Amino acid sequence: MTDTSSAPPAPERPPRLPPRWFVRTAWVVHRAYYRVTGHRRGLWRPRPEKWGTLLLRTVGRRTGREHDVIVGYFEDGPNLVTLAMNGWAAPEPAWWLNLQAHPDTTVELDGETRAVHGRAARGAERARLWERWRTFDHALDGFAARRPTETAVVVLESRAAEASADDGA
């Protein structure tokens, strides 16, 4: 018998991703389902161990036209948190580039529309929110390792809270 206790651990294989055409088709079908059902189905609130989905409305950085995208999110106090992951493909998602150019926008959450301001989390805040995402998706680090750049953790802050704070000043 050979002693394998000192053998180095086998390298962990990155999680398997579906083909790109499948990911893009799923996005199109999800948005179509949301529209066809009159905005009654397709979005859901997060639960303790499961993220939710919201519809994020952005303004095109070049066209100025409105675009809708459905993204996963969780709540962090009054803020909504999502990832700019583009189905784990290399380029940044268009919605994130648009949000950086025009950070004030709206989201739809299961029948409620909310005005938000989008920004990237940095430093300790990013690390804390990334760790929280890992509770929903244990393969998160493996998926993120496929991208050549760091995946942005996007914080959508309520603009209603901002306006209230400005009124009191």
XYZ file of N, CA and C in Angstrom, residues 62-169:
324
model
N -24.338 55.339 -25.160
C -24.114 55.905 -26.495
C -25.418 56.302 -27.173
N -26.468 55.501 -26.979
C -27.724 55.745 -27.691
C -28.680 56.659 -26.934
N -28.581 56.662 -25.599
C -29.535 57.433 -24.800
C -30.878 56.735 -24.666
N -31.018 55.534 -25.240
C -32.274 54.780 -25.162
C -32.336 53.981 -23.876
N -33.553 53.713 -23.437
C -33.760 52.932 -22.222
C -33.608 51.436 -22.520
N -32.950 50.722 -21.603
C -32.756 49.278 -21.721
C -33.170 48.619 -20.417
N -33.734 47.419 -20.514
C -34.132 46.648 -19.344
C -33.310 45.369 -19.270
N -32.941 44.993 -18.063
C -32.238 43.733 -17.839
C -32.723 43.165 -16.508
N -32.869 41.863 -16.438
C -33.244 41.201 -15.192
C -31.976 40.632 -14.577
N -31.732 40.990 -13.312
C -30.521 40.538 -12.617
C -30.890 39.954 -11.255
N -30.022 39.092 -10.756
C -30.178 38.565 -9.408
C -29.706 39.601 -8.396
N -30.299 39.576 -7.205
C -29.902 40.541 -6.181
C -30.221 39.996 -4.801
N -29.672 40.671 -3.791
C -30.104 40.464 -2.417
C -30.164 41.824 -1.755
N -30.823 41.883 -0.614
C -30.980 43.149 0.098
C -29.919 43.256 1.185
N -29.321 44.430 1.272
C -28.339 44.741 2.317
C -28.837 46.017 2.990
N -29.670 45.843 3.994
C -30.335 46.994 4.598
C -31.253 47.601 3.544
N -31.189 48.920 3.319
C -32.043 49.544 2.307
C -31.491 49.392 0.886
N -30.265 48.898 0.748
C -29.617 48.770 -0.563
C -29.910 47.424 -1.208
N -29.827 47.414 -2.533
C -29.940 46.189 -3.320
C -28.556 45.912 -3.888
N -28.138 44.648 -3.885
C -26.783 44.295 -4.308
C -26.855 43.241 -5.407
N -26.136 43.489 -6.507
C -26.061 42.550 -7.616
C -24.609 42.425 -8.070
N -24.363 41.552 -9.031
C -23.014 41.350 -9.575
C -23.020 41.688 -11.062
N -21.998 42.391 -11.529
C -21.834 42.697 -12.951
C -21.023 41.577 -13.581
N -21.695 40.450 -13.866
C -20.955 39.262 -14.257
C -21.111 38.854 -15.716
N -22.131 39.315 -16.413
C -22.313 39.006 -17.838
C -22.300 37.506 -18.116
N -22.972 36.740 -17.272
C -22.992 35.290 -17.462
C -21.614 34.672 -17.358
N -20.730 35.328 -16.641
C -19.334 34.938 -16.408
C -18.488 35.016 -17.662
N -18.960 35.730 -18.690
C -18.138 35.964 -19.878
C -17.135 37.085 -19.576
N -16.109 37.219 -20.410
C -15.028 38.176 -20.162
C -15.461 39.649 -20.194
N -16.244 40.103 -21.183
C -16.543 41.537 -21.213
C -17.493 41.956 -20.087
N -17.402 43.225 -19.736
C -18.335 43.770 -18.749
C -19.729 43.783 -19.370
N -20.781 43.535 -18.578
C -22.128 43.592 -19.146
C -22.476 45.028 -19.565
N -23.223 45.151 -20.647
C -23.604 46.478 -21.155
C -24.359 47.272 -20.105
N -25.221 46.598 -19.334
C -25.996 47.336 -18.334
C -25.076 47.994 -17.299
N -23.957 47.353 -16.963
C -23.027 47.921 -15.982
C -22.300 49.128 -16.575
N -21.898 49.038 -17.827
C -21.268 50.180 -18.493
C -22.250 51.351 -18.577
N -23.512 51.045 -18.905
C -24.542 52.085 -18.957
C -24.779 52.700 -17.583
N -24.819 51.873 -16.549
C -25.063 52.359 -15.191
C -23.913 53.240 -14.705
N -22.696 52.930 -15.110
C -21.562 53.779 -14.739
C -21.685 55.157 -15.389
N -22.194 55.193 -16.628
C -22.362 56.473 -17.333
C -23.554 57.261 -16.796
N -24.619 56.559 -16.419
C -25.853 57.192 -15.909
C -26.283 56.437 -14.650
N -25.691 56.744 -13.480
C -25.940 55.949 -12.276
C -27.330 56.106 -11.643
N -28.055 57.169 -11.961
C -29.405 57.335 -11.412
C -30.411 56.676 -12.337
N -31.142 55.708 -11.800
C -32.064 54.927 -12.616
C -33.188 54.376 -11.754
N -33.937 53.400 -12.277
C -35.004 52.760 -11.504
C -34.893 51.250 -11.608
N -35.483 50.576 -10.617
C -35.603 49.122 -10.632
C -37.055 48.765 -10.349
N -37.476 47.614 -10.857
C -38.787 47.064 -10.530
C -38.559 45.822 -9.691
N -39.265 45.765 -8.551
C -39.157 44.643 -7.624
C -40.548 44.080 -7.379
N -40.918 43.049 -8.073
C -42.160 42.355 -7.763
C -43.326 43.324 -7.531
N -43.563 44.206 -8.516
C -44.700 45.116 -8.436
C -44.383 46.497 -7.886
N -43.192 46.744 -7.432
C -42.803 48.038 -6.862
C -41.697 48.647 -7.727
N -41.801 49.941 -8.021
C -40.740 50.641 -8.741
C -40.001 51.513 -7.741
N -38.676 51.482 -7.814
C -37.852 52.213 -6.856
C -36.758 52.984 -7.604
N -36.569 54.255 -7.248
C -35.485 55.068 -7.809
C -34.202 54.723 -7.063
N -33.124 54.443 -7.823
C -31.854 54.034 -7.210
C -30.681 54.763 -7.853
N -29.570 54.718 -7.151
C -28.282 55.225 -7.635
C -27.311 54.045 -7.580
N -26.706 53.703 -8.717
C -25.798 52.558 -8.777
C -24.349 52.953 -8.610
N -23.605 52.107 -7.903
C -22.165 52.321 -7.716
C -21.514 50.970 -7.442
N -20.207 50.919 -7.642
C -19.437 49.704 -7.338
C -19.011 49.741 -5.877
N -19.142 48.617 -5.197
C -18.642 48.500 -3.823
C -17.124 48.401 -3.889
N -16.454 48.964 -2.898
C -14.987 48.963 -2.861
C -14.494 48.462 -1.504
N -13.276 47.969 -1.477
C -12.592 47.625 -0.232
C -13.334 46.641 0.647
N -13.435 46.990 1.932
C -14.056 46.104 2.923
C -15.529 45.864 2.621
N -16.208 46.889 2.091
C -17.622 46.712 1.742
C -17.761 45.657 0.648
N -16.898 45.714 -0.377
C -16.953 44.725 -1.455
C -16.700 43.320 -0.915
N -15.680 43.188 -0.075
C -15.348 41.881 0.497
C -16.527 41.325 1.298
N -17.176 42.164 2.084
C -18.322 41.726 2.899
C -19.487 41.288 2.009
N -19.783 42.075 0.962
C -20.907 41.745 0.079
C -20.591 40.521 -0.783
N -19.338 40.375 -1.214
C -18.935 39.185 -1.983
C -19.123 37.939 -1.113
N -18.714 38.031 0.122
C -18.858 36.899 1.050
C -20.338 36.535 1.222
N -21.170 37.541 1.269
C -22.617 37.280 1.393
C -23.146 36.586 0.147
N -22.676 37.002 -1.053
C -23.085 36.321 -2.288
C -22.665 34.851 -2.252
N -21.518 34.567 -1.649
C -21.042 33.186 -1.575
C -22.002 32.299 -0.788
N -22.800 32.866 0.118
C -23.778 32.052 0.845
C -24.884 31.574 -0.081
N -25.128 32.309 -1.180
C -26.147 31.914 -2.161
C -25.577 31.002 -3.230
N -24.308 31.186 -3.560
C -23.675 30.443 -4.645
C -22.273 30.024 -4.212
N -22.127 28.779 -3.819
C -20.849 28.274 -3.305
C -19.778 28.161 -4.394
N -20.179 28.186 -5.661
C -19.218 28.098 -6.764
C -18.808 29.482 -7.274
N -19.204 30.526 -6.578
C -18.977 31.901 -7.027
C -17.513 32.178 -7.361
N -16.597 31.797 -6.499
C -15.177 32.067 -6.742
C -14.677 31.334 -7.993
N -15.156 30.118 -8.209
C -14.763 29.361 -9.399
C -15.253 30.021 -10.677
N -16.501 30.524 -10.651
C -17.026 31.226 -11.824
C -16.260 32.523 -12.051
N -16.018 33.277 -10.987
C -15.334 34.566 -11.101
C -13.908 34.389 -11.614
N -13.286 33.265 -11.307
C -11.912 33.017 -11.753
C -11.830 32.891 -13.277
N -12.936 32.630 -13.931
C -12.959 32.524 -15.393
C -12.825 33.884 -16.069
N -13.125 34.955 -15.339
C -13.098 36.297 -15.922
C -11.708 36.906 -15.768
N -11.249 37.657 -16.769
C -9.912 38.258 -16.684
C -9.852 39.461 -15.727
N -11.000 40.047 -15.409
C -11.031 41.195 -14.501
C -11.917 40.866 -13.305
N -11.748 41.638 -12.246
C -12.544 41.436 -11.042
C -14.015 41.760 -11.338
N -14.902 40.908 -10.865
C -16.333 41.113 -11.048
C -16.806 42.202 -10.099
N -17.447 43.210 -10.655
C -17.936 44.318 -9.831
C -19.126 43.874 -8.991
N -19.100 44.250 -7.718
C -20.249 44.089 -6.837
C -20.962 45.437 -6.886
N -22.186 45.443 -7.407
C -22.914 46.685 -7.661
C -23.931 46.919 -6.558
N -23.860 48.103 -5.958
C -24.785 48.504 -4.909
C -25.771 49.495 -5.513
N -27.052 49.201 -5.386
C -28.115 50.094 -5.846
C -28.726 50.743 -4.610
N -28.364 52.000 -4.390
C -28.830 52.725 -3.206
C -30.117 53.457 -3.523
N -31.058 53.447 -2.599
C -32.335 54.122 -2.783
C -32.126 55.624 -2.890
N -32.673 56.229 -3.947
C -32.580 57.680 -4.081
C -33.611 58.379 -3.223
N -34.650 57.678 -2.799
C -35.656 58.273 -1.917
C -35.012 58.604 -0.579
N -34.137 57.718 -0.090
C -33.427 57.957 1.168
C -32.477 59.136 1.003
N -31.834 59.242 -0.170
C -30.941 60.373 -0.448
C -31.703 61.684 -0.413
N -32.883 61.700 -1.076
C -33.677 62.921 -1.129
C -34.142 63.326 0.260
N -34.527 62.356 1.100
C -34.968 62.649 2.463
C -33.839 63.257 3.275
N -32.629 62.733 3.090
C -31.466 63.250 3.812
C -31.151 64.672 3.362
N -31.305 64.943 2.037
C -31.051 66.288 1.533
C -32.080 67.285 2.037
N -33.344 66.842 2.185
C -34.409 67.728 2.654
C -34.166 68.162 4.090
N -33.601 67.257 4.897
C -33.372 67.538 6.312
C -32.145 68.375 6.553
N -31.300 68.570 5.547
C -30.042 69.312 5.735
C -30.253 70.811 5.727
